[in-house]
């Protein structure tokens, strides 16, 4: 097998992995702070993908530009979801929360099925088939732009959490729920904000992903699981971990697809999840609880 | 009449109604009843692990699939009937369950992480079976339907009524088993583990051992559901039988009916199937063809129950009936 | 040889020395108490004896049998019953079923366990609540349930962690009376962590005082409450 082919596959995997990483970042933020297992994460990503499809079909809006309105819409949606539906469940047993989001996910997937039907949809931008060449290496233009946007969004997110007062307040909540309340932080509002931010993240990831793959309603569960695999492999509570995990999964999926069989891609991710859960549950960069 | 007496009478009446159903039900009603009983049984099996022992498995489709393929594979390739094939099904499912249980419980994986682990195993198997050509691969495994007019119990070939009685029998056995388990040491210990595992340990309970028993019993029971599925539907596709939607369908009944109760899974399965079928009929009558509406309905039911009746609908009904 | 021997027990949590070289003994059939300010390491000691953590060093020996580092359920089966400082009932199970779970440690058959559970419930004056869900009990009732459940396991050593906290004086006296009676009738060895000095003085023949993870004093209650170090760190001059 020609080394250039392998290298190109690795590069494609890496770029796709950065978009995966952004999706997982959203989950890491939600799971890490609000401690809610967002079983509807992949479904939200799928809805974002459809949103980009619709905006493109109606206004020829490039998904790279659609990230803004879609992210805002999702922020509002995520905020509302947390504030109304999920907040009362914070104190309930874990499996109750889980079931709540399983229900939401079920409604979302099948709602999409009802509205859009089972056929695949996609977006065909002008530069869809262009690529840069760097010697023997080929970079898909769409993939590069998507990955760059993912990195930029992640950087913005890091800055938000590290540098702004609001971001620090949210991190305080994550570290110490009771302590945060004691110092007067409105934890419920911060949770809702965090869910909103996480949702916006996933929205951006969705708009970027539609440049790379077609969308069908049933992608939801697959992405949810992928997000969890990445977050657990990369390490819960670690934002760089989510990106690192995303890249790792992206590359290994691509290689598995090349060397074993395209359909075996996800098998590899699940095997990795099982191994990480067993031997290093805190993931690569996570803190040991 | 004491509550226990009343419950006994109610159960007897229900039993009588179910046993005589085929005599006056049309083929459509019979097929709906069979479907209800299938989910009631699978739900009862899952309930042992979750409702009793508190271990959330979202990958029970794994056992249905393994059981189904084991029995169907033997029948398809070697003509071995289901009553022998069921032993392979049981062995495979219990082995799978114990492996998952061992890995999870030894490594202290619980709650959400455990649920994810079970999903990962089911998904891994789903994709794996797509590549097993010997069992039909993605194209599916089809077993021949010899006849549908005479009861051939050894080969599970026969009339719809025969299948109805088989699944009814499985339900009766499951109910009896669960009732017995609940009152046994296992039942007490499982509930203690479900409520507070650390406190349970402080009372001398080897929680690892008892959780393994729970997953073993649950997977074994589900294996039988798989065997039934194979011989009732006669076609198996990895994409369908191992799919996470199957796992979710299995848990809907017990959650909506009532986790940890004996009658919850049955009631839940009945309510869901009847309402879902009602909706499908309504849509057909209105001339609307909408794929996915049944699942949206399931999702809404689950949502409503989880928010307003987290213990399921059976406990409140049971109190009203004085059971 | 004493019944319970704790030798050189030490435990650190990420650099924080919770328990440091604590040693004491409790005679068979005696009632002993462990007192000291909050954070002194008393509950950690209990957790070390009961097997929730393994000590970094030291030994726990019960009736000649080495319990150090064993799992909690194994230690319970060896004869140690314990209550938790923050009570942990099984909320969705009835009061009776809660205690049956404990009794199953001692009885092979469920029927026998139920009878034993009913007997223990009566001892703790909870028989009227047998069919109630544990979740609907008041705090004092939950404390009595916790004790009943631990006692149903037929322990040889009972570890009671602040069971008197939050009880009114009359309730404290009632509990003290119950423990005295059980100790007299069955010879059950009891080790209690307590802040309620009324109970300590009434029950304990032997008191161990912990401060910052170390044992600072040991002896009969009357001596211990006069010890200057104990007065300074915990009891205060007014106790005299």
mmCIF file of N, CA and C in Angstrom, chain A residues 156-219:
data_model
loop_
_atom_site.group_PDB
_atom_site.id
_atom_site.type_symbol
_atom_site.label_atom_id
_atom_site.label_comp_id
_atom_site.label_asym_id
_atom_site.label_seq_id
_atom_site.Cartn_x
_atom_site.Cartn_y
_atom_site.Cartn_z
ATOM 1 N N UNK A 156 -11.880 29.633 20.959
ATOM 2 C CA UNK A 156 -12.782 30.623 21.544
ATOM 3 C C UNK A 156 -13.374 30.095 22.842
ATOM 4 N N UNK A 157 -13.709 28.816 22.818
ATOM 5 C CA UNK A 157 -14.285 28.202 24.000
ATOM 6 C C UNK A 157 -13.286 28.171 25.154
ATOM 7 N N UNK A 158 -12.067 27.778 24.862
ATOM 8 C CA UNK A 158 -11.019 27.766 25.885
ATOM 9 C C UNK A 158 -10.894 29.158 26.500
ATOM 10 N N UNK A 159 -10.835 30.160 25.609
ATOM 11 C CA UNK A 159 -10.671 31.536 26.078
ATOM 12 C C UNK A 159 -11.834 31.920 26.995
ATOM 13 N N UNK A 160 -13.030 31.524 26.582
ATOM 14 C CA UNK A 160 -14.209 31.841 27.376
ATOM 15 C C UNK A 160 -14.080 31.279 28.789
ATOM 16 N N UNK A 161 -13.672 30.003 28.857
ATOM 17 C CA UNK A 161 -13.629 29.378 30.171
ATOM 18 C C UNK A 161 -12.445 29.839 31.007
ATOM 19 N N UNK A 162 -11.358 30.179 30.346
ATOM 20 C CA UNK A 162 -10.171 30.558 31.097
ATOM 21 C C UNK A 162 -10.178 32.016 31.487
ATOM 22 N N UNK A 163 -10.649 32.860 30.580
ATOM 23 C CA UNK A 163 -10.427 34.289 30.755
ATOM 24 C C UNK A 163 -11.644 35.086 31.217
ATOM 25 N N UNK A 164 -12.852 34.641 30.878
ATOM 26 C CA UNK A 164 -13.991 35.471 31.267
ATOM 27 C C UNK A 164 -14.481 35.082 32.657
ATOM 28 N N UNK A 165 -15.151 36.044 33.288
ATOM 29 C CA UNK A 165 -15.685 35.837 34.635
ATOM 30 C C UNK A 165 -16.741 34.751 34.614
ATOM 31 N N UNK A 166 -17.584 34.798 33.587
ATOM 32 C CA UNK A 166 -18.657 33.826 33.467
ATOM 33 C C UNK A 166 -18.087 32.424 33.315
ATOM 34 N N UNK A 167 -17.063 32.328 32.499
ATOM 35 C CA UNK A 167 -16.436 31.030 32.275
ATOM 36 C C UNK A 167 -15.857 30.477 33.567
ATOM 37 N N UNK A 168 -15.248 31.370 34.329
ATOM 38 C CA UNK A 168 -14.662 30.915 35.589
ATOM 39 C C UNK A 168 -15.758 30.478 36.558
ATOM 40 N N UNK A 169 -16.852 31.222 36.537
ATOM 41 C CA UNK A 169 -17.961 30.859 37.424
ATOM 42 C C UNK A 169 -18.458 29.460 37.094
ATOM 43 N N UNK A 170 -18.548 29.174 35.797
ATOM 44 C CA UNK A 170 -19.022 27.846 35.381
ATOM 45 C C UNK A 170 -18.044 26.773 35.836
ATOM 46 N N UNK A 171 -16.763 27.068 35.694
ATOM 47 C CA UNK A 171 -15.778 26.073 36.137
ATOM 48 C C UNK A 171 -15.858 25.858 37.639
ATOM 49 N N UNK A 172 -16.172 26.924 38.357
ATOM 50 C CA UNK A 172 -16.313 26.800 39.811
ATOM 51 C C UNK A 172 -17.448 25.848 40.145
ATOM 52 N N UNK A 173 -18.545 25.997 39.405
ATOM 53 C CA UNK A 173 -19.691 25.112 39.614
ATOM 54 C C UNK A 173 -19.293 23.671 39.409
ATOM 55 N N UNK A 174 -18.505 23.448 38.369
ATOM 56 C CA UNK A 174 -18.115 22.078 38.041
ATOM 57 C C UNK A 174 -17.258 21.494 39.148
ATOM 58 N N UNK A 175 -16.352 22.321 39.656
ATOM 59 C CA UNK A 175 -15.430 21.822 40.667
ATOM 60 C C UNK A 175 -16.117 21.558 41.988
ATOM 61 N N UNK A 176 -17.037 22.452 42.343
ATOM 62 C CA UNK A 176 -17.606 22.361 43.682
ATOM 63 C C UNK A 176 -18.995 22.975 43.685
ATOM 64 N N UNK A 177 -19.981 22.119 43.492
ATOM 65 C CA UNK A 177 -21.368 22.573 43.365
ATOM 66 C C UNK A 177 -21.814 23.353 44.590
ATOM 67 N N UNK A 178 -21.606 22.768 45.739
ATOM 68 C CA UNK A 178 -22.086 23.401 46.961
ATOM 69 C C UNK A 178 -21.330 24.686 47.240
ATOM 70 N N UNK A 179 -20.029 24.618 47.050
ATOM 71 C CA UNK A 179 -19.207 25.798 47.293
ATOM 72 C C UNK A 179 -19.637 26.962 46.424
ATOM 73 N N UNK A 180 -19.959 26.616 45.175
ATOM 74 C CA UNK A 180 -20.384 27.664 44.248
ATOM 75 C C UNK A 180 -21.651 28.336 44.748
ATOM 76 N N UNK A 181 -22.587 27.521 45.242
ATOM 77 C CA UNK A 181 -23.823 28.106 45.760
ATOM 78 C C UNK A 181 -23.542 28.991 46.958
ATOM 79 N N UNK A 182 -22.643 28.504 47.807
ATOM 80 C CA UNK A 182 -22.339 29.245 49.030
ATOM 81 C C UNK A 182 -21.775 30.627 48.719
ATOM 82 N N UNK A 183 -20.966 30.725 47.659
ATOM 83 C CA UNK A 183 -20.429 32.055 47.353
ATOM 84 C C UNK A 183 -21.384 32.882 46.520
ATOM 85 N N UNK A 184 -22.599 32.381 46.346
ATOM 86 C CA UNK A 184 -23.621 33.228 45.749
ATOM 87 C C UNK A 184 -23.812 33.087 44.252
ATOM 88 N N UNK A 185 -23.219 32.052 43.671
ATOM 89 C CA UNK A 185 -23.429 31.873 42.234
ATOM 90 C C UNK A 185 -24.804 31.264 41.992
ATOM 91 N N UNK A 186 -25.477 31.756 40.982
ATOM 92 C CA UNK A 186 -26.774 31.191 40.646
ATOM 93 C C UNK A 186 -26.545 29.948 39.814
ATOM 94 N N UNK A 187 -26.451 28.825 40.525
ATOM 95 C CA UNK A 187 -26.018 27.599 39.866
ATOM 96 C C UNK A 187 -26.973 27.179 38.757
ATOM 97 N N UNK A 188 -28.274 27.304 39.010
ATOM 98 C CA UNK A 188 -29.241 26.859 37.996
ATOM 99 C C UNK A 188 -29.042 27.634 36.700
ATOM 100 N N UNK A 189 -28.847 28.942 36.836
ATOM 101 C CA UNK A 189 -28.679 29.756 35.642
ATOM 102 C C UNK A 189 -27.378 29.383 34.938
ATOM 103 N N UNK A 190 -26.344 29.129 35.719
ATOM 104 C CA UNK A 190 -25.064 28.754 35.122
ATOM 105 C C UNK A 190 -25.142 27.417 34.417
ATOM 106 N N UNK A 191 -25.900 26.479 35.023
ATOM 107 C CA UNK A 191 -26.086 25.191 34.357
ATOM 108 C C UNK A 191 -26.757 25.388 33.012
ATOM 109 N N UNK A 192 -27.808 26.202 33.004
ATOM 110 C CA UNK A 192 -28.539 26.434 31.756
ATOM 111 C C UNK A 192 -27.620 27.069 30.730
ATOM 112 N N UNK A 193 -26.814 28.000 31.184
ATOM 113 C CA UNK A 193 -25.861 28.645 30.289
ATOM 114 C C UNK A 193 -24.878 27.628 29.722
ATOM 115 N N UNK A 194 -24.410 26.765 30.586
ATOM 116 C CA UNK A 194 -23.445 25.761 30.141
ATOM 117 C C UNK A 194 -24.052 24.831 29.108
ATOM 118 N N UNK A 195 -25.282 24.404 29.367
ATOM 119 C CA UNK A 195 -25.941 23.535 28.399
ATOM 120 C C UNK A 195 -26.090 24.285 27.081
ATOM 121 N N UNK A 196 -26.382 25.574 27.174
ATOM 122 C CA UNK A 196 -26.502 26.387 25.974
ATOM 123 C C UNK A 196 -25.188 26.440 25.217
ATOM 124 N N UNK A 197 -24.102 26.663 25.948
ATOM 125 C CA UNK A 197 -22.792 26.724 25.310
ATOM 126 C C UNK A 197 -22.432 25.394 24.666
ATOM 127 N N UNK A 198 -22.679 24.314 25.411
ATOM 128 C CA UNK A 198 -22.391 22.981 24.869
ATOM 129 C C UNK A 198 -23.198 22.709 23.611
ATOM 130 N N UNK A 199 -24.460 23.138 23.629
ATOM 131 C CA UNK A 199 -25.317 22.931 22.472
ATOM 132 C C UNK A 199 -24.820 23.747 21.284
ATOM 133 N N UNK A 200 -24.377 24.966 21.546
ATOM 134 C CA UNK A 200 -23.857 25.797 20.470
ATOM 135 C C UNK A 200 -22.651 25.143 19.825
ATOM 136 N N UNK A 201 -21.825 24.557 20.687
ATOM 137 C CA UNK A 201 -20.648 23.811 20.218
ATOM 138 C C UNK A 201 -21.049 22.718 19.234
ATOM 139 N N UNK A 202 -22.017 21.960 19.643
ATOM 140 C CA UNK A 202 -22.466 20.830 18.833
ATOM 141 C C UNK A 202 -23.087 21.345 17.536
ATOM 142 N N UNK A 203 -23.731 22.505 17.622
ATOM 143 C CA UNK A 203 -24.341 23.095 16.439
ATOM 144 C C UNK A 203 -23.265 23.429 15.406
ATOM 145 N N UNK A 204 -22.202 24.071 15.866
ATOM 146 C CA UNK A 204 -21.102 24.405 14.955
ATOM 147 C C UNK A 204 -20.542 23.132 14.336
ATOM 148 N N UNK A 205 -20.324 22.122 15.209
ATOM 149 C CA UNK A 205 -19.776 20.859 14.713
ATOM 150 C C UNK A 205 -20.663 20.267 13.641
ATOM 151 N N UNK A 206 -21.972 20.375 13.840
ATOM 152 C CA UNK A 206 -22.900 19.829 12.856
ATOM 153 C C UNK A 206 -22.784 20.543 11.521
ATOM 154 N N UNK A 207 -22.745 21.888 11.572
ATOM 155 C CA UNK A 207 -22.621 22.652 10.331
ATOM 156 C C UNK A 207 -21.336 22.288 9.605
ATOM 157 N N UNK A 208 -20.297 21.999 10.332
ATOM 158 C CA UNK A 208 -19.036 21.629 9.700
ATOM 159 C C UNK A 208 -19.087 20.208 9.160
ATOM 160 N N UNK A 209 -19.734 19.337 9.908
ATOM 161 C CA UNK A 209 -19.773 17.937 9.511
ATOM 162 C C UNK A 209 -20.515 17.733 8.204
ATOM 163 N N UNK A 210 -21.524 18.575 7.935
ATOM 164 C CA UNK A 210 -22.312 18.387 6.720
ATOM 165 C C UNK A 210 -21.465 18.619 5.473
ATOM 166 N N UNK A 211 -20.341 19.324 5.651
ATOM 167 C CA UNK A 211 -19.431 19.498 4.527
ATOM 168 C C UNK A 211 -18.692 18.201 4.215
ATOM 169 N N UNK A 212 -18.660 17.306 5.201
ATOM 170 C CA UNK A 212 -17.844 16.104 5.062
ATOM 171 C C UNK A 212 -18.645 14.838 4.779
ATOM 172 N N UNK A 213 -19.851 14.749 5.327
ATOM 173 C CA UNK A 213 -20.660 13.542 5.142
ATOM 174 C C UNK A 213 -22.099 13.912 4.828
ATOM 175 N N UNK A 214 -22.842 12.934 4.310
ATOM 176 C CA UNK A 214 -24.276 13.117 4.125
ATOM 177 C C UNK A 214 -24.967 12.901 5.455
ATOM 178 N N UNK A 215 -26.183 13.431 5.561
ATOM 179 C CA UNK A 215 -26.909 13.264 6.820
ATOM 180 C C UNK A 215 -28.174 12.443 6.628
ATOM 181 N N UNK A 216 -28.406 11.514 7.529
ATOM 182 C CA UNK A 216 -29.688 10.809 7.624
ATOM 183 C C UNK A 216 -30.121 10.884 9.087
ATOM 184 N N UNK A 217 -31.422 10.692 9.358
ATOM 185 C CA UNK A 217 -31.875 10.826 10.747
ATOM 186 C C UNK A 217 -31.206 9.839 11.688
ATOM 187 N N UNK A 218 -30.839 8.669 11.173
ATOM 188 C CA UNK A 218 -30.338 7.648 12.089
ATOM 189 C C UNK A 218 -28.885 7.864 12.508
ATOM 190 N N UNK A 219 -28.268 8.942 12.021
ATOM 191 C CA UNK A 219 -26.901 9.225 12.451
ATOM 192 C C UNK A 219 -26.829 9.573 13.927
#
